[in-house]
Amino acid sequence: MAKPSVSLIGDWRIVEMDLWDREYMDMEVPAFIRFEKEGGEFQFGLVSGSIDGRYRSKSGQAGVEFTWEGQDEMDAVSGRGWATLESDNLLKGMIFFHGGDESGFVAKRRKAKPKSMRKS
């Protein structure tokens, strides 16, 4: 990954998606996207994946463009996406499935990792 914007690093709670409602988004765990210095991960509904991204700044706004691979109901899936920091605590972006759906999302900064994703 390229040098990350420190302001993007961390856990983000996905609070809104264009294609899916809250009930689906939070089906297994509270929907989230996480950016780390090297990589990241996300989960909403039955979709989860690992992220390989490139941090960037455009017109003074911190952002990330990424590819991802993971699973949707145990089927292998992959795609791409991007996210832009709208404010210190608000992230907006898009996630695309290779050859399939695409959805905008809005996420708010979280203070701690989702309990189900913490390493033991």
CSV table of C-alpha atoms in Angstrom, one decimal:
chain,number,residue,atom,x,y,z
A,1,MET,CA,0.0,0.0,0.0
A,2,ALA,CA,1.1,3.6,-0.6
A,3,LYS,CA,1.7,5.8,2.5
A,4,PRO,CA,-1.7,6.0,4.3
A,5,SER,CA,-3.4,9.1,5.5
A,6,VAL,CA,-3.4,8.7,9.2
A,7,SER,CA,-6.9,10.1,9.2
A,8,LEU,CA,-8.3,7.1,7.3
A,9,ILE,CA,-6.6,4.5,9.5
A,10,GLY,CA,-9.0,2.8,11.9
A,11,ASP,CA,-12.4,1.2,12.2
A,12,TRP,CA,-15.5,2.6,10.5
A,13,ARG,CA,-19.1,1.6,11.1
A,14,ILE,CA,-21.0,1.4,7.9
A,15,VAL,CA,-24.3,3.1,8.6
A,16,GLU,CA,-25.8,3.3,5.2
A,17,MET,CA,-25.6,1.5,1.8
A,18,ASP,CA,-27.5,2.2,-1.4
A,19,LEU,CA,-28.5,-1.4,-2.1
A,20,TRP,CA,-28.9,-3.0,1.3
A,21,ASP,CA,-31.0,-2.1,4.4
A,22,ARG,CA,-29.7,-2.0,8.0
A,23,GLU,CA,-31.2,-5.4,8.8
A,24,TYR,CA,-29.2,-7.1,6.0
A,25,MET,CA,-26.1,-5.0,6.6
A,26,ASP,CA,-25.9,-6.0,10.3
A,27,MET,CA,-27.0,-9.7,9.8
A,28,GLU,CA,-23.9,-11.3,11.3
A,29,VAL,CA,-21.9,-8.4,12.8
A,30,PRO,CA,-22.4,-4.6,12.8
A,31,ALA,CA,-21.3,-3.6,9.3
A,32,PHE,CA,-17.8,-2.2,9.1
A,33,ILE,CA,-14.8,-1.3,7.0
A,34,ARG,CA,-11.3,-1.1,8.5
A,35,PHE,CA,-8.2,0.5,7.0
A,36,GLU,CA,-4.8,-0.3,8.4
A,37,LYS,CA,-1.3,0.8,7.4
A,38,GLU,CA,-1.1,-2.3,5.2
A,39,GLY,CA,-4.4,-3.5,4.0
A,40,GLY,CA,-7.7,-3.8,5.7
A,41,GLU,CA,-11.0,-5.7,5.8
A,42,PHE,CA,-14.8,-5.2,5.8
A,43,GLN,CA,-18.0,-7.0,6.4
A,44,PHE,CA,-21.7,-6.3,5.7
A,45,GLY,CA,-24.4,-8.8,5.6
A,46,LEU,CA,-23.0,-12.1,4.4
A,47,VAL,CA,-20.2,-10.4,2.5
A,48,SER,CA,-16.7,-10.1,3.9
A,49,GLY,CA,-13.3,-9.4,2.4
A,50,SER,CA,-9.7,-8.3,2.7
A,51,ILE,CA,-8.6,-5.0,1.2
A,52,ASP,CA,-5.5,-4.1,-0.8
A,53,GLY,CA,-5.5,-0.3,-1.2
A,54,ARG,CA,-3.7,2.7,-2.3
A,55,TYR,CA,-4.0,5.9,-0.2
A,56,ARG,CA,-4.2,9.2,-2.0
A,57,SER,CA,-5.1,12.8,-1.6
A,58,LYS,CA,-7.2,14.6,-4.2
A,59,SER,CA,-8.0,18.3,-3.9
A,60,GLY,CA,-6.9,18.2,-0.3
A,61,GLN,CA,-9.3,15.3,0.6
A,62,ALA,CA,-7.8,12.1,2.0
A,63,GLY,CA,-8.9,8.9,0.2
A,64,VAL,CA,-8.2,5.3,-0.7
A,65,GLU,CA,-8.8,3.3,-3.8
A,66,PHE,CA,-8.8,-0.5,-3.3
A,67,THR,CA,-9.3,-3.9,-4.6
A,68,TRP,CA,-10.8,-6.7,-2.5
A,69,GLU,CA,-11.4,-10.4,-2.4
A,70,GLY,CA,-13.5,-12.4,0.0
A,71,GLN,CA,-16.8,-14.3,0.1
A,72,ASP,CA,-20.5,-13.8,-0.2
A,73,GLU,CA,-22.5,-16.7,1.4
A,74,MET,CA,-19.4,-18.8,1.1
A,75,ASP,CA,-18.9,-18.1,-2.6
A,76,ALA,CA,-15.6,-16.5,-3.7
A,77,VAL,CA,-16.1,-12.9,-4.8
A,78,SER,CA,-13.9,-9.9,-5.6
A,79,GLY,CA,-14.1,-6.3,-6.7
A,80,ARG,CA,-12.9,-2.8,-6.1
A,81,GLY,CA,-13.9,0.3,-4.3
A,82,TRP,CA,-12.9,3.7,-3.1
A,83,ALA,CA,-13.6,5.9,-0.1
A,84,THR,CA,-13.1,9.6,0.7
A,85,LEU,CA,-12.8,11.3,4.1
A,86,GLU,CA,-15.6,13.8,4.2
A,87,SER,CA,-14.8,14.9,7.8
A,88,ASP,CA,-12.8,13.5,10.7
A,89,ASN,CA,-15.6,11.2,11.5
A,90,LEU,CA,-17.4,10.6,8.1
A,91,LEU,CA,-16.3,8.5,5.2
A,92,LYS,CA,-18.2,8.1,1.9
A,93,GLY,CA,-17.4,5.6,-0.8
A,94,MET,CA,-18.4,2.9,-3.3
A,95,ILE,CA,-17.9,-0.8,-3.4
A,96,PHE,CA,-18.1,-2.8,-6.6
A,97,PHE,CA,-18.5,-6.6,-7.1
A,98,HIS,CA,-16.6,-7.9,-10.1
A,99,GLY,CA,-19.2,-8.5,-12.8
A,100,GLY,CA,-22.1,-7.7,-10.4
A,101,ASP,CA,-23.6,-5.2,-7.9
A,102,GLU,CA,-22.3,-1.8,-6.9
A,103,SER,CA,-23.3,0.3,-3.9
A,104,GLY,CA,-22.5,3.6,-2.3
A,105,PHE,CA,-21.8,3.6,1.4
A,106,VAL,CA,-21.5,6.0,4.3
A,107,ALA,CA,-19.4,5.1,7.4
A,108,LYS,CA,-18.8,6.8,10.8
A,109,ARG,CA,-15.6,6.4,12.8
A,110,ARG,CA,-15.6,3.8,15.6
A,111,LYS,CA,-13.5,3.9,18.7
A,112,ALA,CA,-12.9,0.2,19.0
A,113,LYS,CA,-12.8,-2.9,16.8
A,114,PRO,CA,-16.0,-4.8,16.5
A,115,LYS,CA,-16.0,-7.5,19.2
A,116,SER,CA,-16.4,-10.4,16.7
A,117,MET,CA,-13.4,-9.3,14.8
A,118,ARG,CA,-10.9,-8.9,17.7
A,119,LYS,CA,-8.0,-11.2,17.7
A,120,SER,CA,-7.9,-13.6,20.7
